[in-house]
PDB file of C-alpha atoms in Angstrom:
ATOM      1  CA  UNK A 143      66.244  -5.573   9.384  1.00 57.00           C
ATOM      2  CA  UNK A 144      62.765  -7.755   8.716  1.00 70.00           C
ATOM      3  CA  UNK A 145      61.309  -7.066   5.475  1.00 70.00           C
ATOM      4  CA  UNK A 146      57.909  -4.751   5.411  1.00 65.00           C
ATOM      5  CA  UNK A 147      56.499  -6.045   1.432  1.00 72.00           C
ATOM      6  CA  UNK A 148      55.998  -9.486   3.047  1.00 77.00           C
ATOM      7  CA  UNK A 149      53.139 -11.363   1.288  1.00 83.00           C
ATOM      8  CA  UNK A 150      50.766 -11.237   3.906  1.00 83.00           C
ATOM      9  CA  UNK A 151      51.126  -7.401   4.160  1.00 83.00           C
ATOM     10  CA  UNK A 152      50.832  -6.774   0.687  1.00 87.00           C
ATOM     11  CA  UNK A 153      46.867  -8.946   0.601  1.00 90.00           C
ATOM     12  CA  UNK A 154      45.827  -6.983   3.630  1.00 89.00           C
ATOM     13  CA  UNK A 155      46.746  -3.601   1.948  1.00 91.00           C
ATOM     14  CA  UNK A 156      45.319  -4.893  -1.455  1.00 93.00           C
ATOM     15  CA  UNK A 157      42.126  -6.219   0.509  1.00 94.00           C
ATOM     16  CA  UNK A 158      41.779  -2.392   2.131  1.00 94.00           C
ATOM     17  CA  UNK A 159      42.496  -1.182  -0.663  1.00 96.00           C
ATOM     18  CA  UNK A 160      39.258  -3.019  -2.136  1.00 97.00           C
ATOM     19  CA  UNK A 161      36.992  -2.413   1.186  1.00 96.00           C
ATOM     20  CA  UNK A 162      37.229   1.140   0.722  1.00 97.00           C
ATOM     21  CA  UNK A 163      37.336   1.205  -3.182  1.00 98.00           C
ATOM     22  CA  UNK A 164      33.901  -0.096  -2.562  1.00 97.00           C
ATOM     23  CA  UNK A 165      32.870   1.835  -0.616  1.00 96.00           C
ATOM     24  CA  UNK A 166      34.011   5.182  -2.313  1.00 97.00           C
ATOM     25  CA  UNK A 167      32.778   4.124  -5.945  1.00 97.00           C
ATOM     26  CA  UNK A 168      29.073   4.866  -4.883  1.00 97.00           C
ATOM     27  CA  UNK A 169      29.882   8.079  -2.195  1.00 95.00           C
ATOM     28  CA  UNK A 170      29.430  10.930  -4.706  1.00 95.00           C
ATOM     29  CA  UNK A 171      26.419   9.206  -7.206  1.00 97.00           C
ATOM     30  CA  UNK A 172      24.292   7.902  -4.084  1.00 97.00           C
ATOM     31  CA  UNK A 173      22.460  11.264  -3.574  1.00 97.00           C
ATOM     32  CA  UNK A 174      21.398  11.394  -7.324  1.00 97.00           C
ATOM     33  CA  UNK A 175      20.759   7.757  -7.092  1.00 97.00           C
ATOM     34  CA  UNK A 176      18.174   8.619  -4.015  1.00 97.00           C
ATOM     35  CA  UNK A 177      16.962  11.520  -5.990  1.00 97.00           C
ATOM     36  CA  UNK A 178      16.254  10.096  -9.488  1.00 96.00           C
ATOM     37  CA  UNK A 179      15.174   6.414  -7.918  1.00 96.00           C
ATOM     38  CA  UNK A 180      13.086   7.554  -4.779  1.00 97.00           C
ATOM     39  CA  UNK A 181      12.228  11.615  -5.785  1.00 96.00           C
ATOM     40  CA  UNK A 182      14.224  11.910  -1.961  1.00 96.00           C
ATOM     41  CA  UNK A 183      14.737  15.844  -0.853  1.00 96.00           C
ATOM     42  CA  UNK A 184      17.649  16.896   0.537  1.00 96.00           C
ATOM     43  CA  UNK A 185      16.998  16.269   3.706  1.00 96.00           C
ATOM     44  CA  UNK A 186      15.789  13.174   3.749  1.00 97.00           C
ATOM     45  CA  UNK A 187      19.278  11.985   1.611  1.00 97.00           C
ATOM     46  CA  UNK A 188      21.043  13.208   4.196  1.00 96.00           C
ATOM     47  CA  UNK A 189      19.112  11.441   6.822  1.00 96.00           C
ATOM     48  CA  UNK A 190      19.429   7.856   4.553  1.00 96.00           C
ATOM     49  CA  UNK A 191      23.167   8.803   4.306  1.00 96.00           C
ATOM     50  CA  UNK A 192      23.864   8.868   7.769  1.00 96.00           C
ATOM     51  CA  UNK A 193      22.379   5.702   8.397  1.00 96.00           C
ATOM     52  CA  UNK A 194      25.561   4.311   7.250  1.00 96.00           C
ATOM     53  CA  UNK A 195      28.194   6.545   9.400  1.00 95.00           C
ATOM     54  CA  UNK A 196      25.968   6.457  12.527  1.00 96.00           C
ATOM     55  CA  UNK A 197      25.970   2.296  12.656  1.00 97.00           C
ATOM     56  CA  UNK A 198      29.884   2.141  12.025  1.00 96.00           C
ATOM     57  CA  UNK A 199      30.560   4.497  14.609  1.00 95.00           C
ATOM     58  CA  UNK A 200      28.587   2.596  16.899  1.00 95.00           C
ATOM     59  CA  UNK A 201      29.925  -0.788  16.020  1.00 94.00           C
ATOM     60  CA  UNK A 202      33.483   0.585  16.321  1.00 92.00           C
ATOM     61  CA  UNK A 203      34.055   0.367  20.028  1.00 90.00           C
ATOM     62  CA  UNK A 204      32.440  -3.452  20.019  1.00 93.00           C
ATOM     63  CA  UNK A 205      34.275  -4.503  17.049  1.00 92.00           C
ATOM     64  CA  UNK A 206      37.504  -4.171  19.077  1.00 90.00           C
ATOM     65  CA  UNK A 207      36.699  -5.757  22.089  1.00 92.00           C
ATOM     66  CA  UNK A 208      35.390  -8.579  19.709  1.00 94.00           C
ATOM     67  CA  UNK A 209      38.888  -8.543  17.596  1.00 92.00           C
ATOM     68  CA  UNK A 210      40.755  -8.787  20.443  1.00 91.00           C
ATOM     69  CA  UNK A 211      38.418 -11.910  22.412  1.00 94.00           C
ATOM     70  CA  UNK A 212      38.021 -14.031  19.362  1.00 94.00           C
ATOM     71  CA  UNK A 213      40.037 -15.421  15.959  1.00 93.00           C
ATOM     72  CA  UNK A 214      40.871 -11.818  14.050  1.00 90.00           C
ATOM     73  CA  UNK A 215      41.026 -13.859  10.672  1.00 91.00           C
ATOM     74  CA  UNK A 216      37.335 -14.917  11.514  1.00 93.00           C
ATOM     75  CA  UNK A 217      36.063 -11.871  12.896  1.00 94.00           C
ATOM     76  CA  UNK A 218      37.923 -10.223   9.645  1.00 94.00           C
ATOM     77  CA  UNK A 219      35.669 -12.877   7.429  1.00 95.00           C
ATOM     78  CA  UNK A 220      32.381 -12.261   8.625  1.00 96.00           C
ATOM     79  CA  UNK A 221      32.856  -8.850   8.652  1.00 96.00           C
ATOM     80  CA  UNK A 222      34.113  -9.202   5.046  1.00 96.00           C
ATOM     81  CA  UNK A 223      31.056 -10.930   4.215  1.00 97.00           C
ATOM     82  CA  UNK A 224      28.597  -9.195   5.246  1.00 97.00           C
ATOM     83  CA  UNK A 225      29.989  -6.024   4.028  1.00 97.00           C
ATOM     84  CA  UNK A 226      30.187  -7.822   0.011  1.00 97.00           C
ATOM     85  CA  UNK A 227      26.580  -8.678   0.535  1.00 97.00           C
ATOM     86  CA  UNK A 228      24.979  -5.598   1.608  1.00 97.00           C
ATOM     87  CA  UNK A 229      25.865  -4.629  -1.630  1.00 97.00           C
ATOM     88  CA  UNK A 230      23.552  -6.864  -3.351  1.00 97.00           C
ATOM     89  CA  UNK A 231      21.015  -5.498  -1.058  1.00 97.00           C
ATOM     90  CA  UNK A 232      21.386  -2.353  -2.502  1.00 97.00           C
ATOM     91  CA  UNK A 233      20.085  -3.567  -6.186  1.00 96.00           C
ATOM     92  CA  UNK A 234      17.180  -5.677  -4.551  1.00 96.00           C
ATOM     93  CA  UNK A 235      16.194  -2.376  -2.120  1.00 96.00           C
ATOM     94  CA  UNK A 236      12.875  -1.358  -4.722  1.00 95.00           C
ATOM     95  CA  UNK A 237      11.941   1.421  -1.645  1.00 97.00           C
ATOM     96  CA  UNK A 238      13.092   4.247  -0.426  1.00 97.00           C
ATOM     97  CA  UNK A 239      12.557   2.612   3.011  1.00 97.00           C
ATOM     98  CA  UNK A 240      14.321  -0.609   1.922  1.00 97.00           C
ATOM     99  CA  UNK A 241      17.506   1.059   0.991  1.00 97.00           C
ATOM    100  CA  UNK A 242      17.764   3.016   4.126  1.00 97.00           C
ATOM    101  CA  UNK A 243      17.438  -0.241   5.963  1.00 97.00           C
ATOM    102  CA  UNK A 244      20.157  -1.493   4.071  1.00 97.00           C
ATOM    103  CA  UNK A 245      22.440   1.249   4.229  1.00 97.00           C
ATOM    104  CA  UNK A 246      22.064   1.875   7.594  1.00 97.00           C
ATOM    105  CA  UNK A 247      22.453  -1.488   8.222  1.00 97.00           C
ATOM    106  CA  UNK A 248      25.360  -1.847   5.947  1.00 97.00           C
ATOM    107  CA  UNK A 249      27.397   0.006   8.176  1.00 97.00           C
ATOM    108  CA  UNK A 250      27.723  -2.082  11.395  1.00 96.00           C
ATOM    109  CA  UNK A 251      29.834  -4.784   9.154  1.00 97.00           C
ATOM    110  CA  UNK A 252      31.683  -1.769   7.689  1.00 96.00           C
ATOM    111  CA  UNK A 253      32.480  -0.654  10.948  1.00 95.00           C
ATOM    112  CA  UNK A 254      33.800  -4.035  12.156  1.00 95.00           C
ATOM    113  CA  UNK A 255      35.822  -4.898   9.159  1.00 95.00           C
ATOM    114  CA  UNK A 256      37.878  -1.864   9.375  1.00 94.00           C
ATOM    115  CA  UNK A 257      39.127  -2.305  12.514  1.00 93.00           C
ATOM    116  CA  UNK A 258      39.091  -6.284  12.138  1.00 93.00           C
ATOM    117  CA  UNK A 259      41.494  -5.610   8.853  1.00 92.00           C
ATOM    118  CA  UNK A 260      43.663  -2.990  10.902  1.00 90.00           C
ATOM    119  CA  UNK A 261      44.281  -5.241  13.671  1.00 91.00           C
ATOM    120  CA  UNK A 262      44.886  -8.299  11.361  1.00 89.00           C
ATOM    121  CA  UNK A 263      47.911  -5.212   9.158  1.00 88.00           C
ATOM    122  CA  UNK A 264      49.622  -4.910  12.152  1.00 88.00           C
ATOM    123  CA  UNK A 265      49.528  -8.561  13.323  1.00 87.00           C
ATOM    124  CA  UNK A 266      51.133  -9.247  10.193  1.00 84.00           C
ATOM    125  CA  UNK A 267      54.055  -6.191  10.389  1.00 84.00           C
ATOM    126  CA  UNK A 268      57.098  -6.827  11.597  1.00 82.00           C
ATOM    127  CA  UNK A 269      57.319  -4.838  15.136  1.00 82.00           C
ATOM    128  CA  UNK A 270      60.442  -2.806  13.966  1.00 83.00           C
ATOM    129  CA  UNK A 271      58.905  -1.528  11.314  1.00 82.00           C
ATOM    130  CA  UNK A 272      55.476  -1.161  12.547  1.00 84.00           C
ATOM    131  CA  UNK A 273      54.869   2.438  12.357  1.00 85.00           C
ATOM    132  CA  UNK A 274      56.424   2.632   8.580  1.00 86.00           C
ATOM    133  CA  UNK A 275      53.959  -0.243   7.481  1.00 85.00           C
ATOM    134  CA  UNK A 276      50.676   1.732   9.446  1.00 88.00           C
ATOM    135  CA  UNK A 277      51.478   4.977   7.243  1.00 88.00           C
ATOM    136  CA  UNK A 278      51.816   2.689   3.998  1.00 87.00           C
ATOM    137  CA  UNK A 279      48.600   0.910   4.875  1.00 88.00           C
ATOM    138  CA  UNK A 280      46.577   4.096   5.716  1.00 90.00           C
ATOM    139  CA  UNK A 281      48.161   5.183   2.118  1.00 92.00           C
ATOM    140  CA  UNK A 282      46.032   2.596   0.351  1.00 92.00           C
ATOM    141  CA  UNK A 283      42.660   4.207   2.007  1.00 91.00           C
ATOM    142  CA  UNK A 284      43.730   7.386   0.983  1.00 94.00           C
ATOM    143  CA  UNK A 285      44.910   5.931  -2.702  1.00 96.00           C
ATOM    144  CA  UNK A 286      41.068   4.454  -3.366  1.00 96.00           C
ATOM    145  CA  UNK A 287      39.633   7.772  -1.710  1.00 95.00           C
ATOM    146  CA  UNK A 288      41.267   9.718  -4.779  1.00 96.00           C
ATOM    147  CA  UNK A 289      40.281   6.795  -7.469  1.00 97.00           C
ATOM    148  CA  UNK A 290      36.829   5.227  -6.716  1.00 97.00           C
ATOM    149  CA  UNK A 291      34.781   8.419  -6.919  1.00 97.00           C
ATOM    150  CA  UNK A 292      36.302   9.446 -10.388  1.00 97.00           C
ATOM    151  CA  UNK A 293      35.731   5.852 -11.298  1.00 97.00           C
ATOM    152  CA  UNK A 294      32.291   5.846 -10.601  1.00 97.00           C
ATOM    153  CA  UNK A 295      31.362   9.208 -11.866  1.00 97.00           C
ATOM    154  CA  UNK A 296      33.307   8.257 -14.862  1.00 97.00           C
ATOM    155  CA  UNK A 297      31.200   4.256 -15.132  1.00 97.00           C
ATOM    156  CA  UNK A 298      27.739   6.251 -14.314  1.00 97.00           C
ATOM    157  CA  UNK A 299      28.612   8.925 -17.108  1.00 97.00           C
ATOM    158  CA  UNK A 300      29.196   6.496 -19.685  1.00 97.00           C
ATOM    159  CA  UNK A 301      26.150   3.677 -18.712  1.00 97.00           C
ATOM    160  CA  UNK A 302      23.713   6.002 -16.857  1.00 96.00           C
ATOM    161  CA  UNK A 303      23.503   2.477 -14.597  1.00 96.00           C
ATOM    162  CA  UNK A 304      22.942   2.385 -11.167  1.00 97.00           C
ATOM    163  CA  UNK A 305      22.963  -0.989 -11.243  1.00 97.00           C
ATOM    164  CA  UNK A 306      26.374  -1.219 -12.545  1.00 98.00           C
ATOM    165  CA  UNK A 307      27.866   0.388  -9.891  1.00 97.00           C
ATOM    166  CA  UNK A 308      26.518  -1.227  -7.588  1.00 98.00           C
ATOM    167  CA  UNK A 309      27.603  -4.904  -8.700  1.00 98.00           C
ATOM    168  CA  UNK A 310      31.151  -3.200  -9.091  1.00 98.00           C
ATOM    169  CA  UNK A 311      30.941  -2.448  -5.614  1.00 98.00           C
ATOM    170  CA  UNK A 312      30.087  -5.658  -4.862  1.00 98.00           C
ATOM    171  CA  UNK A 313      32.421  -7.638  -7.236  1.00 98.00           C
ATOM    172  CA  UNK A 314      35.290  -5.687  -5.551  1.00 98.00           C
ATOM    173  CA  UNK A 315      33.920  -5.630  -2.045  1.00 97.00           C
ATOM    174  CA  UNK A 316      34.210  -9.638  -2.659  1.00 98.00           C
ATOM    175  CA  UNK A 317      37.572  -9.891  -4.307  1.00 97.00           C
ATOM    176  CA  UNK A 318      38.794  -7.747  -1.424  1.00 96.00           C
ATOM    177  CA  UNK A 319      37.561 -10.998   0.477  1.00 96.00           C
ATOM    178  CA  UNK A 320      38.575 -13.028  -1.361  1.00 96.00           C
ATOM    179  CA  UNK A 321      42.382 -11.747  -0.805  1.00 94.00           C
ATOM    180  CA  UNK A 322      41.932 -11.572   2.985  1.00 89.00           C
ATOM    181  CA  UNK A 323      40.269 -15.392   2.991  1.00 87.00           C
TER     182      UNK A 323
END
């Protein structure tokens, strides 16, 4: 029987683990953030938050066609990249119409990367144990879905920083890509 904990498994699940850390540390504090920053209602927060989900969705069905025609490890990169810097766009976004240009734009690489970085898990499972090593690497979304919101809530609690969070996200956003490079 092939071995599932093989090294390159284990920095793809580490490196999802970090893409959606990342991306769940700011979730639950990004409507206050909009609120406080930009005196945003209700409804336009939900309109800036959506941004985000509409552009992945739409990049979705490209981003496989685009896995599949060129390098995954490449497409995986630049996806990678992107995603770490839109982060940093996030602390230079100074208006409310800035920072829905960036989060809306922030999710087309969010929406390639996570089907670049599923691809690129089961390249790297053994066949026979394919299905096993899918569950345990849709375990480690789940895992930072249950930590990074606490961990946020808990950073912005104690700092009352925006800011902080967001170069968290971003530091962990790029050590994610730094395991998968």
């Amino acid at each position: 029987m092939e071995r599932l904990w093989n090294r390159n498994y284990i920095k793809v699940m580490i490196a999802n683990f970090s893409l959606f850390f990342a991306f769940y540390v700011l979730t639950p504090l990004l409507p206050l953030y909009l609120s406080e920053t930009f005196g945003a209602t209700k409804d336009v927060i939900g309109l800036v938050l959506s941004g985000y989900t509409i552009t992945a969705l739409l990049f979705r069905p490209f981003s496989g066609f685009v896995v599949d025609s060129f390098p995954r490890k490449t497409v995986l990169l630049i996806s990678y990249v992107a995603f770490a810097i839109f982060f940093a766009g996030y602390l230079a976004a100074s208006t409310l119409l800035l920072f829905t240009i960036v989060r809306t734009l922030h999710g087309g690489p969010f929406g390639a990367l996570t089907v670049a970085n599923s691809k690129v898990a089961i390249d790297v499972l053994p066949a026979s144990r394919r299905n096993e090593g899918i569950g345990y690497y849709g375990l480690s979304n789940n895992l930072a879905m249950a930590i990074a919101p606490t961990t946020g809530i808990f950073v912005y609690q104690h700092t009352h920083s925006f800011d902080l969070l967001f170069w968290i996200a971003l530091a962990v956003a790029a050590a994610g890509l730094m395991i998968d490079s």
